[in-house]
Coordinates of C-alpha atoms in Angstrom, one line a residue:
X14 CA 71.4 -7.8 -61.0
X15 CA 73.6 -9.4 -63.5
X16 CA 77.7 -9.0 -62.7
X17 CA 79.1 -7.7 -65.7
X18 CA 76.5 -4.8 -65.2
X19 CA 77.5 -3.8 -61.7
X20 CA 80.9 -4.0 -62.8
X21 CA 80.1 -2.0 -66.0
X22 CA 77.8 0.5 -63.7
X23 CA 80.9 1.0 -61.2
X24 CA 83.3 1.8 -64.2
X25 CA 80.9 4.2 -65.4
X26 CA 80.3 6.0 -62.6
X27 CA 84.1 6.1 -62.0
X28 CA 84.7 7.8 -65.4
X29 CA 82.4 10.0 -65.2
X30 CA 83.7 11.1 -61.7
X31 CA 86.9 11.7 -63.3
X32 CA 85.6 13.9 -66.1
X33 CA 84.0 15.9 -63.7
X34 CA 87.1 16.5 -61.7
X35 CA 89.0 16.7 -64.9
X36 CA 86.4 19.8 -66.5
X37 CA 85.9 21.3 -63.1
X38 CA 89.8 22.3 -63.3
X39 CA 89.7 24.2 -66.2
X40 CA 90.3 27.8 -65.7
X41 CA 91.5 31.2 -67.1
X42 CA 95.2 29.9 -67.2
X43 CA 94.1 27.2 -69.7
X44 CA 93.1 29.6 -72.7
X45 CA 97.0 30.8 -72.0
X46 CA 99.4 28.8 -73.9
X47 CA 102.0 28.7 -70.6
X48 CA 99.1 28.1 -68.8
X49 CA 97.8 25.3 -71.0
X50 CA 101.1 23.6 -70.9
X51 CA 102.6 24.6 -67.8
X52 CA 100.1 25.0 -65.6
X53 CA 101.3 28.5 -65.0
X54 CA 104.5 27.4 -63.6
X55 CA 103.5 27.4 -60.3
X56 CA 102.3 23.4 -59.5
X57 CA 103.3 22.5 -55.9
X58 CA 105.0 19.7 -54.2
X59 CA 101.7 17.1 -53.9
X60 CA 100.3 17.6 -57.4
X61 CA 103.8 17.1 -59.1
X62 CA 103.8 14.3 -56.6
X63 CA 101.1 12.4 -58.6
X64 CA 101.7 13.9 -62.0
X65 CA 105.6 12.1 -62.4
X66 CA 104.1 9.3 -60.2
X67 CA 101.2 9.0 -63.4
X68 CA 104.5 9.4 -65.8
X69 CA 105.7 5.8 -64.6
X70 CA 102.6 4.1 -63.6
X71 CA 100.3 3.2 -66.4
X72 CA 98.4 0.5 -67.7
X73 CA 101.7 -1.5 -68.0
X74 CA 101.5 -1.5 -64.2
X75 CA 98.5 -3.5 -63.6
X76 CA 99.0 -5.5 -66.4
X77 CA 103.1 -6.0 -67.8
X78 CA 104.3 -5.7 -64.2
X79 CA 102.2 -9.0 -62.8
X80 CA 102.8 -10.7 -66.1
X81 CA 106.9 -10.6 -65.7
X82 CA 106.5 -11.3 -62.1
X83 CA 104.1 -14.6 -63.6
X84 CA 106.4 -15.1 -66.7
X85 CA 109.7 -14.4 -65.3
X86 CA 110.1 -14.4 -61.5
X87 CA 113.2 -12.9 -60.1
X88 CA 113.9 -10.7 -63.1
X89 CA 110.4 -9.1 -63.2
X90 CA 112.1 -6.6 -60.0
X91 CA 114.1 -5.3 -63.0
X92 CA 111.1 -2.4 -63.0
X93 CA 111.8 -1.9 -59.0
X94 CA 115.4 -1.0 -60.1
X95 CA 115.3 0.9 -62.5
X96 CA 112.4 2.9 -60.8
X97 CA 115.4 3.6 -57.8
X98 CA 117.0 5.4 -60.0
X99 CA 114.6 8.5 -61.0
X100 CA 115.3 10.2 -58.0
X101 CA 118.5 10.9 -58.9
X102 CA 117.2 11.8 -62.5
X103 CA 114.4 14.4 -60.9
X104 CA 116.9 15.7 -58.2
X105 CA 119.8 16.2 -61.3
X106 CA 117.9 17.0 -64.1
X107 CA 114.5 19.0 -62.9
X108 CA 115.8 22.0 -61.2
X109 CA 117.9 22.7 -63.6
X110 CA 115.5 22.6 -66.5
X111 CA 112.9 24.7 -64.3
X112 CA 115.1 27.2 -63.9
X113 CA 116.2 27.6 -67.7
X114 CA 112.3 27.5 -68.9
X115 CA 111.7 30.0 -66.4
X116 CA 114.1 32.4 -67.4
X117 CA 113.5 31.7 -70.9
X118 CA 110.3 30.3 -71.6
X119 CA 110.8 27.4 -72.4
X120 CA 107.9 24.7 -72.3
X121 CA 109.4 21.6 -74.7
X122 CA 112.3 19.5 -74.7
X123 CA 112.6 21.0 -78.0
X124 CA 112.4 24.8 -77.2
X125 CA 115.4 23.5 -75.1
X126 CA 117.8 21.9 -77.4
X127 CA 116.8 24.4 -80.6
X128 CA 117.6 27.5 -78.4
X129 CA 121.0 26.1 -76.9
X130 CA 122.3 24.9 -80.1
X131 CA 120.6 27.6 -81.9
X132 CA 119.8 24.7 -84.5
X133 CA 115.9 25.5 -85.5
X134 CA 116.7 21.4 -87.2
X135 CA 117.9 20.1 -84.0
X136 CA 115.0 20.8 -82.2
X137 CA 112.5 19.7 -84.9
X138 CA 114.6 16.1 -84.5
X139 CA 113.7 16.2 -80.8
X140 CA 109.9 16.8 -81.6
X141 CA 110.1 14.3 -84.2
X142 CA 111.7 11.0 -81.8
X143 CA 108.9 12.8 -79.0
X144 CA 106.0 12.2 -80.9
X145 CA 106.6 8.8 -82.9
X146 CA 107.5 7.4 -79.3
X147 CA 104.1 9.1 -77.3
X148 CA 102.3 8.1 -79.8
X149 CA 102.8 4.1 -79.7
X150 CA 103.0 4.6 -75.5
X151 CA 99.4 6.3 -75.8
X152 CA 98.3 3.9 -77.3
X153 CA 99.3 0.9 -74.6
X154 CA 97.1 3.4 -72.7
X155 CA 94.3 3.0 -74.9
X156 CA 94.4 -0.8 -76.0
X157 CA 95.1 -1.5 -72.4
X158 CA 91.8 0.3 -71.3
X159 CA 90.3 -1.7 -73.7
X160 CA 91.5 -4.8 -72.5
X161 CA 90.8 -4.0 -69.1
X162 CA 86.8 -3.7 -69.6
X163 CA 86.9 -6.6 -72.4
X164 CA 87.6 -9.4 -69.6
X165 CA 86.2 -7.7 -66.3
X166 CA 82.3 -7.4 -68.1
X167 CA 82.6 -10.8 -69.4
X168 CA 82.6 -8.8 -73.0
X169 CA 79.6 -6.7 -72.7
X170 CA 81.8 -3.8 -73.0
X171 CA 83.8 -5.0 -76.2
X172 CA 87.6 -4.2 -76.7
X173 CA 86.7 -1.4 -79.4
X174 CA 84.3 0.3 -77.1
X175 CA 86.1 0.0 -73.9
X176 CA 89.1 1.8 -76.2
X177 CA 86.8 4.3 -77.2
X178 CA 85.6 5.6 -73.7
X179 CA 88.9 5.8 -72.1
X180 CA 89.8 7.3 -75.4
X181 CA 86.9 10.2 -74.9
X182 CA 86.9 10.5 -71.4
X183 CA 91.3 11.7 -71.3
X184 CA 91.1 13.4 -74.5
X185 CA 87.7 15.7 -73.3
X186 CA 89.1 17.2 -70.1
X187 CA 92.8 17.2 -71.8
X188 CA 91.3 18.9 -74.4
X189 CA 89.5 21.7 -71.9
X190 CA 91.8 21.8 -68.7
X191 CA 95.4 21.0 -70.0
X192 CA 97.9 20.5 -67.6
X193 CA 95.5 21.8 -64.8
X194 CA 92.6 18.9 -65.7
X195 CA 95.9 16.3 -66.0
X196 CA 96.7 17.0 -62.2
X197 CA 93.8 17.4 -60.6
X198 CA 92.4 14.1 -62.1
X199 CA 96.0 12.5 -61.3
X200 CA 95.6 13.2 -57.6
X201 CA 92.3 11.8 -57.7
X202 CA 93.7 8.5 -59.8
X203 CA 96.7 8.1 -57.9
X204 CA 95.0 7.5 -54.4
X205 CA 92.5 5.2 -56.4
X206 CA 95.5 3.4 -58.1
X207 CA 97.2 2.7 -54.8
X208 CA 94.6 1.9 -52.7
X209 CA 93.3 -0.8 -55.3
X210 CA 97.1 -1.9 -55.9
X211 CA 97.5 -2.6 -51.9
X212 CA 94.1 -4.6 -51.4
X213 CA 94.6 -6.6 -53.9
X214 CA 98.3 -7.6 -53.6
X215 CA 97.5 -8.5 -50.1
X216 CA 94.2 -10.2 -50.7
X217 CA 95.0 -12.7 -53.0
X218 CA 97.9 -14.1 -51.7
X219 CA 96.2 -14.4 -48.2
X220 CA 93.2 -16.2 -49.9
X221 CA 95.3 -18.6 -52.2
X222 CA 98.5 -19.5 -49.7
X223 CA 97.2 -17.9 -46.4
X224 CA 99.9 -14.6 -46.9
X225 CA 102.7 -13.1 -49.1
X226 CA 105.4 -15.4 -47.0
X227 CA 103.7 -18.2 -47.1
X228 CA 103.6 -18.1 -50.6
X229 CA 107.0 -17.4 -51.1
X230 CA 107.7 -20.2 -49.4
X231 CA 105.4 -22.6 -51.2
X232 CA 107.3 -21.1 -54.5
X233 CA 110.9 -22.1 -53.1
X234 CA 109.8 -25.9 -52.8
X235 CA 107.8 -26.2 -55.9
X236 CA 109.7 -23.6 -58.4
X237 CA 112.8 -22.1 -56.9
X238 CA 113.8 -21.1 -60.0
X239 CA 111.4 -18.1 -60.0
X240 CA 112.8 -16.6 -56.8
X241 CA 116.6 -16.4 -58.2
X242 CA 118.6 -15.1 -61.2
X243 CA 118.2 -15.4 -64.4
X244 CA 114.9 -16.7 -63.5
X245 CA 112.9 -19.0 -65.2
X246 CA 113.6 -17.5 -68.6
X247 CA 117.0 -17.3 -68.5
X248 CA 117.3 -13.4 -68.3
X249 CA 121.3 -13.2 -68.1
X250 CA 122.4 -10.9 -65.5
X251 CA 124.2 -8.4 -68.6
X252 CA 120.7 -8.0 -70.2
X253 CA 119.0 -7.4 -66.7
X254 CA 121.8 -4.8 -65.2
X255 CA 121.7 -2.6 -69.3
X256 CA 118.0 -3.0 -69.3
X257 CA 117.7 -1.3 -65.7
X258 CA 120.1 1.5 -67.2
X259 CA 118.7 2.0 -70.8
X260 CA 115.7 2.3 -69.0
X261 CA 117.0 4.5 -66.3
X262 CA 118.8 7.2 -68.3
X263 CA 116.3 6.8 -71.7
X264 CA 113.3 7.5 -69.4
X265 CA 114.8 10.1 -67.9
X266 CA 114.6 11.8 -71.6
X267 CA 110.9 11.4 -72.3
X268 CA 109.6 14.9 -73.6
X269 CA 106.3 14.6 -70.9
X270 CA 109.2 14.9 -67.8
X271 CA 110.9 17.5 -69.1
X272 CA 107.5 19.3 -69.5
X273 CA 106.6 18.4 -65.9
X274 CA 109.7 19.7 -64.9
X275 CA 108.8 23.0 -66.3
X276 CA 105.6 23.4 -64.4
X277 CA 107.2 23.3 -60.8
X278 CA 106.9 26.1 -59.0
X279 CA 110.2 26.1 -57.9
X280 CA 113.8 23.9 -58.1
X281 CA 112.8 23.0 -54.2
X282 CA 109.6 21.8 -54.8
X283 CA 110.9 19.3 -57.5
X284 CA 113.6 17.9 -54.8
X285 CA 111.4 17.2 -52.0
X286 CA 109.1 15.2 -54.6
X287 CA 112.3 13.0 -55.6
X288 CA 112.8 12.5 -52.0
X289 CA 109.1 11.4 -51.8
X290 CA 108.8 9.6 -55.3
X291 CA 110.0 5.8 -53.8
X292 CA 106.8 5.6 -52.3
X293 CA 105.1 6.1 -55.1
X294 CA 107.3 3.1 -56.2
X295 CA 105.3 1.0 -53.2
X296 CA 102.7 0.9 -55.8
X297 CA 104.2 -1.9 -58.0
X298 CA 104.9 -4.1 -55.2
X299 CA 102.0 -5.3 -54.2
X300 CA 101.0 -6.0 -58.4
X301 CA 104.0 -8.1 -58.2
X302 CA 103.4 -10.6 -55.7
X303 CA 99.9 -11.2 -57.8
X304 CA 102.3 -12.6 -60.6
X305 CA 104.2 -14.2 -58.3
X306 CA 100.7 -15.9 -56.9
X307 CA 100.1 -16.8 -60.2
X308 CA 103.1 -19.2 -60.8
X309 CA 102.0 -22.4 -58.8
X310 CA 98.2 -21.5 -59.5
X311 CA 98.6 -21.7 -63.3
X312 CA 101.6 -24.4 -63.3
X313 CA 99.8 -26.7 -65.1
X314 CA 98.0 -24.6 -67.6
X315 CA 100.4 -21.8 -68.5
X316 CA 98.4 -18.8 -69.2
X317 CA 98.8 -17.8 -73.3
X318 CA 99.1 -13.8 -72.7
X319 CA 101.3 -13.4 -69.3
X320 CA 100.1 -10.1 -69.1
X321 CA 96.8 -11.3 -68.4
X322 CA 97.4 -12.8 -64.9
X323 CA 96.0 -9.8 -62.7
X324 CA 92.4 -10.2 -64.5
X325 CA 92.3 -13.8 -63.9
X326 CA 93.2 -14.2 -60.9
X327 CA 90.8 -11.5 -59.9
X328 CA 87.6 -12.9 -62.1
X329 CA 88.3 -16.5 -61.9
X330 CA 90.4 -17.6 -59.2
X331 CA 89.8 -15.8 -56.2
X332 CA 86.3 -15.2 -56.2
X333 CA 85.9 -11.5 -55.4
X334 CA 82.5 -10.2 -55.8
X335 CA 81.5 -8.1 -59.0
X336 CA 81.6 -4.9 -56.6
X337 CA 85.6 -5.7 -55.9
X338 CA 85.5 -6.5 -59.9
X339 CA 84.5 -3.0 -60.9
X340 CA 86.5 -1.4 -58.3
X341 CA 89.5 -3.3 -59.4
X342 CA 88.8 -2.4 -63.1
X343 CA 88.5 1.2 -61.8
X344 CA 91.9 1.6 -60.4
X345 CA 93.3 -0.1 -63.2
X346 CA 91.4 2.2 -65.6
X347 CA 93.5 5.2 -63.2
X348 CA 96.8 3.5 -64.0
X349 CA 95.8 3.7 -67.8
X350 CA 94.4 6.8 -67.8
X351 CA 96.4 9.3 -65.8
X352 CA 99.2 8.2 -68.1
X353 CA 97.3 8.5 -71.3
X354 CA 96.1 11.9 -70.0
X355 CA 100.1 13.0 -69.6
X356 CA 101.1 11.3 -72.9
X357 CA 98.3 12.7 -74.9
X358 CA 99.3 16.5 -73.7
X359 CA 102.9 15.9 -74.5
X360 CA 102.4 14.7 -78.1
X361 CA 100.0 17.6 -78.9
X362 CA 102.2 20.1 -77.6
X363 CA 105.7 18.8 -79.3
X364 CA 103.9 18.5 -82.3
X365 CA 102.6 21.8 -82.3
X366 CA 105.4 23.4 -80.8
X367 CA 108.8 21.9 -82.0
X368 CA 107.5 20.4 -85.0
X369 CA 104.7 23.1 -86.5
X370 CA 105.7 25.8 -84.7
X371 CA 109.0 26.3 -87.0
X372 CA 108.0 25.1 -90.2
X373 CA 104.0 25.2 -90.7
X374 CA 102.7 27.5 -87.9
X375 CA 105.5 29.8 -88.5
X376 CA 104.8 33.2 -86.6
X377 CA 101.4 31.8 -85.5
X378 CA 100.0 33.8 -82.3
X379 CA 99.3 32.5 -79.3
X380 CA 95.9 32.1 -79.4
X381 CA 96.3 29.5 -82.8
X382 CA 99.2 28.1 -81.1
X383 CA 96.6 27.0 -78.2
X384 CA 93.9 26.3 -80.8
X385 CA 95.8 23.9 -82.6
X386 CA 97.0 22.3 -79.4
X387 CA 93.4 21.4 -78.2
X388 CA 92.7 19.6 -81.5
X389 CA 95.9 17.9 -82.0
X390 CA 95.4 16.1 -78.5
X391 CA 92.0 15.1 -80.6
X392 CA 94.1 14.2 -83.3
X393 CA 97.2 12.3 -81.7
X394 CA 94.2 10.2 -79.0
X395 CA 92.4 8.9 -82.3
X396 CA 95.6 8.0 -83.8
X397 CA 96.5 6.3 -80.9
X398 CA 92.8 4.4 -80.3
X399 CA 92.8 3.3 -84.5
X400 CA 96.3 2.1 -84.1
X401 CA 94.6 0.0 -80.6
X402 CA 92.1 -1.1 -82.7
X403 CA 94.3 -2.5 -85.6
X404 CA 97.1 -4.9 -83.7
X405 CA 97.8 -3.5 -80.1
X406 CA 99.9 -6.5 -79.3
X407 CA 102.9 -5.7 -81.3
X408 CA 103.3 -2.3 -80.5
X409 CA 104.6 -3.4 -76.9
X410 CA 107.5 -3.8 -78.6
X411 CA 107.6 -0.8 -79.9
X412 CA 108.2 1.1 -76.9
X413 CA 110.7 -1.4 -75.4
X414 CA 112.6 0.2 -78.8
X415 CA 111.4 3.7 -78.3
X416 CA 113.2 3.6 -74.8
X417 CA 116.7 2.6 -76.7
X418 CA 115.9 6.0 -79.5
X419 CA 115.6 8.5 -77.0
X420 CA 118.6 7.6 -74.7
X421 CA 120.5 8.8 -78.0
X422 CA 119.4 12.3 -76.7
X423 CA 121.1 11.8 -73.6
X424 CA 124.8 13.4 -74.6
X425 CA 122.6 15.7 -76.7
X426 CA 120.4 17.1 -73.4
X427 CA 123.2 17.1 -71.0
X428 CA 125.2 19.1 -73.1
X429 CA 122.8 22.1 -73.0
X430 CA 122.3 21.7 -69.4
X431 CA 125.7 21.2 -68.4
X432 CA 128.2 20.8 -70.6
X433 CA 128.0 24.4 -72.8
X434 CA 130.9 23.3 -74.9
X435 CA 129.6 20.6 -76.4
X436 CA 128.7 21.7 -80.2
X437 CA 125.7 20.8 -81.9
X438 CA 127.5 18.7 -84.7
X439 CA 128.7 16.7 -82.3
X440 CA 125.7 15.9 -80.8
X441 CA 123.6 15.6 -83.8
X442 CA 126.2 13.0 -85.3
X443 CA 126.7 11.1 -82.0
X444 CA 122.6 11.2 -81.9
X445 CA 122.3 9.6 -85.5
X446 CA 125.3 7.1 -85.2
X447 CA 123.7 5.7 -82.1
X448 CA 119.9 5.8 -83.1
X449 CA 121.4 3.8 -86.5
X450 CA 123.4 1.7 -84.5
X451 CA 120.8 0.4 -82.1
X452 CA 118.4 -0.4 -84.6
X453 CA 120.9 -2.4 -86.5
X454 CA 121.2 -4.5 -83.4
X455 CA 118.0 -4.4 -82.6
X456 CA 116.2 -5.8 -85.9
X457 CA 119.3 -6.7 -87.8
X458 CA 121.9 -8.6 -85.4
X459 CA 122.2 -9.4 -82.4
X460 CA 123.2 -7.4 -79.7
X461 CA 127.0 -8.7 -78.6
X462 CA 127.0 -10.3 -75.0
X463 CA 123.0 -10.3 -74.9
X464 CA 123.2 -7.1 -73.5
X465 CA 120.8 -4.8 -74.1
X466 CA 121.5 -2.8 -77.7
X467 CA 120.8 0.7 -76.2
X468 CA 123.9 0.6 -74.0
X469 CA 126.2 -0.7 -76.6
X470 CA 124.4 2.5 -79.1
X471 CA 124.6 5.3 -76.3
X472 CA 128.4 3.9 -75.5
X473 CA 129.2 4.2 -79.6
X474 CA 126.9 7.5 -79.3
X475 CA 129.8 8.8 -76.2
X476 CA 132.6 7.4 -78.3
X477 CA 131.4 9.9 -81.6
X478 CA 130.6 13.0 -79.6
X479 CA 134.6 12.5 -78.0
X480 CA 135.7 11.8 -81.4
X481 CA 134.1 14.8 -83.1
X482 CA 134.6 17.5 -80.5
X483 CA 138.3 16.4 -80.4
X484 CA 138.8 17.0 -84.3
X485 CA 136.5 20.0 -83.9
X486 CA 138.5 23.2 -84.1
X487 CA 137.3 25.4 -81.5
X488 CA 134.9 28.2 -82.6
X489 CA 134.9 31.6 -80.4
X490 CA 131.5 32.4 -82.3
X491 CA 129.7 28.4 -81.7
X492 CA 126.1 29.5 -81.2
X493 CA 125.7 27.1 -78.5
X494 CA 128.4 28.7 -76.1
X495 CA 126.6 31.8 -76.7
X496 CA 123.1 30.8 -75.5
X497 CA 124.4 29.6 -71.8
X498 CA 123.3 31.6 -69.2
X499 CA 125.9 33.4 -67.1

């Protein structure tokens, strides 16, 4: 039998596991709009487990993570340190936000902010930044799916129709199941994930140097450089330590968290998965050292697309059957997929909810409000898979900038959890001064001391929220003081 077709027969029997899994979990809760969302609000400790995992680990796993390991070296264990800090984020942020959607019904990031500040405009903002930065992740998700089967069949599945099947496969049992299809098939993806993740990182470097030490070693007396700071790119150690925080603290404000946050059963349930969540972590590790293998192996013909690395070495360097092959493309397809899954959910339901639901949809029932969730996660995924098809290259860059736009919502967020005096001018000027300011840096000039432009933005973003509530005469009647529980 010819490789690329027991590679293409594993993938598809793979996929169609996962829609099975993923329409099996539809029930009565999902033609409820909490239900649809939320899950009900009552998901337990192992399923959130693998949902937040499936938040992180997508296709930019098992293919950006080896490629900076490849590219960079040292600096590549950037991701490892900024992933050490969401437990503090889920521990600090989730119970807090389970609790208020509980009590009020919330379900968006949005709902949140609009009902604190009792600004119906501040809460459209939110839903606005949400959706143009899902949109661009979704489709990594997407372009990286298509990727991923372009180079394991050899390119009997073309890019476009790899695209298109991931693309079908997440949007049908999104479409059906909601949050309920998302976590079932997220359990199921996760194990697959890691178990691939661990063989592999352990294989390879056994077959090339005879083990991980070994190679490590062979790396310090041919290219030291990759094993220490600022690598072998010259990442400065200003740009690395911002980048771990931008990423840290803007992460922490994508709209799919907070949604995930909201489906917990309970505050506890939330802590004891922060606790857990490094070992979800473990994942990226062993995806690492397969960049790292791939430093001495391609030293003398530099690979043009870093990211790359994990497929070749895989297909063309150590010689794994076409059954390892489709496995491998399977559990990369999982990484891809479970987040794509998340991200298309999100986008529908911002849009419909924070952005629609004042303006357009105004007064809509529940049943619409459900309706026109379904087919916006239709909507949003082929956005997502044209925008793959036309140049998914460049937009890699756009979510390096999406991450330095929604840290502006930091002061914004933590004000309505924690800080009740903080008004909504404030905020909303502090938000646009920053957002402004950082892409001025960003496209326009450079960022002063190569630091990352997000933390100089969020740091001007403090300095105007201080500034403004300062001058701010107080107001005994500020809507936003009124809407904190007691």
């Amino acid at each position: 039998m010819n490789d690329s077709l027991i590679v293409v027969g594993i993938t598809l029997a793979y996929l169609a596991a996962v829609l099975w899994v993923g329409l099996r979990a539809r029930n009565q809760e999902s033609s409820s709009l909490e239900g649809y969302v939320a899950g009900g609000r009552h998901v337990g400790v192992v399923i959130l487990f693998f949902i937040l995992g499936a938040e992180i680990f997508s296709a930019f796993a098992f293919l950006g993570a080896p490629g900076w390991a490849y590219q960079h070296g040292s600096p590549g264990f950037y991701i490892l340190a900024y992933l050490s800090l969401v437990p503090i984020t889920i521990w600090a942020l989730g119970p807090r936000v389970a609790k208020l959607g509980r009590e009020r019904g919330y379900l968006t990031q949005g709902d949140m902010i609009a009902d604190h500040y009792q600004s119906k405009p501040l809460g459209i903002l939110a839903g606005v930044i949400g959706v143009l930065a899902l949109v661009p992740y979704l489709t990594i998700q997407i372009a990286g799916a298509g990727l991923l089967f372009q180079a394991a069949t050899d390119g009997l599945v073309p890019f476009w129709l790899g695209a298109l099947l991931a693309f079908l496969v997440v949007a049908a049992y999104v479409f059906a199941s909601g949050l309920s299809g998302i976590g079932w098939t997220n359990l199921m993806q996760g194990i697959m994930m890691i178990a691939i993740a661990w063989f592999l990182g352990l294989t390879i470097p056994e077959r090339l140097y005879g083990g991980v030490g070994e190679m490590f070693t062979q790396i310090q007396q041919t290219a030291p450089e990759y094993l220490t700071m600022p690598g072998a790119n010259n990442m400065s150690w200003g740009y690395f330590s911002t980048a771990v925080l931008v990423s840290a603290f803007g992460g922490a404000m994508w709209p799919h968290l907070f949604m995930k946050f909201y489906s917990a059963d309970s505050g506890k349930s939330l802590r004891k998965v922060s606790v857990f969540y490094p070992l979800y972590a473990y994942l990226l590790v062993p995806l690492l050292f397969i960049g790292f293998a791939g430093i001495l192996v391609f030293a003398d013909e530099p690979l043009a697309r870093p990211d790359t690395v994990l497929l070749k070495m895989v297909m063309d360097v150590a010689n794994f059957s076409p059954w390892v092959i489709g496995l491998m493309l399977s559990g990369a397809l999982a990484a891809a997929m479970s987040t794509g899954a998340n991200l298309a959910h999100t986008a529908a339901v911002v849009l419909v909810r924070d952005v629609f639901g004042p303006t357009v949809m105004k007064g809509a029932s529940e049943k619409a409000a459900v309706s026109a969730t379904r087919w916006s996660v239709l909507g949003l995924s082929l956005i997502a898979y044209l925008f793959a098809l036309i140049n998914p290259a460049s937009l890699v860059m756009l979510l390096l900038g999406a991450y330095g736009l929604l840290v502006q919502l930091f002061p914004m967020v933590i004000g309505a959890l924690f800080f009740p005096r903080l008004r909504r001018a404030s905020v909303m000027l502090g938000a646009l001064v920053g957002s402004l300011a950082y892409l001025l840096m960003d496209f326009v000039w450079s960022s002063p001391l190569g630091w990352h432009a997000g933390v100089w933005a969020i740091l001007l973003n403090l300095i105007v929220v201080a500034i403004s509530q300062h001058f701010s005469k107080p107001a005994s009647h500020d809507p936003s003081l009124a809407s904190q529980p007691s």
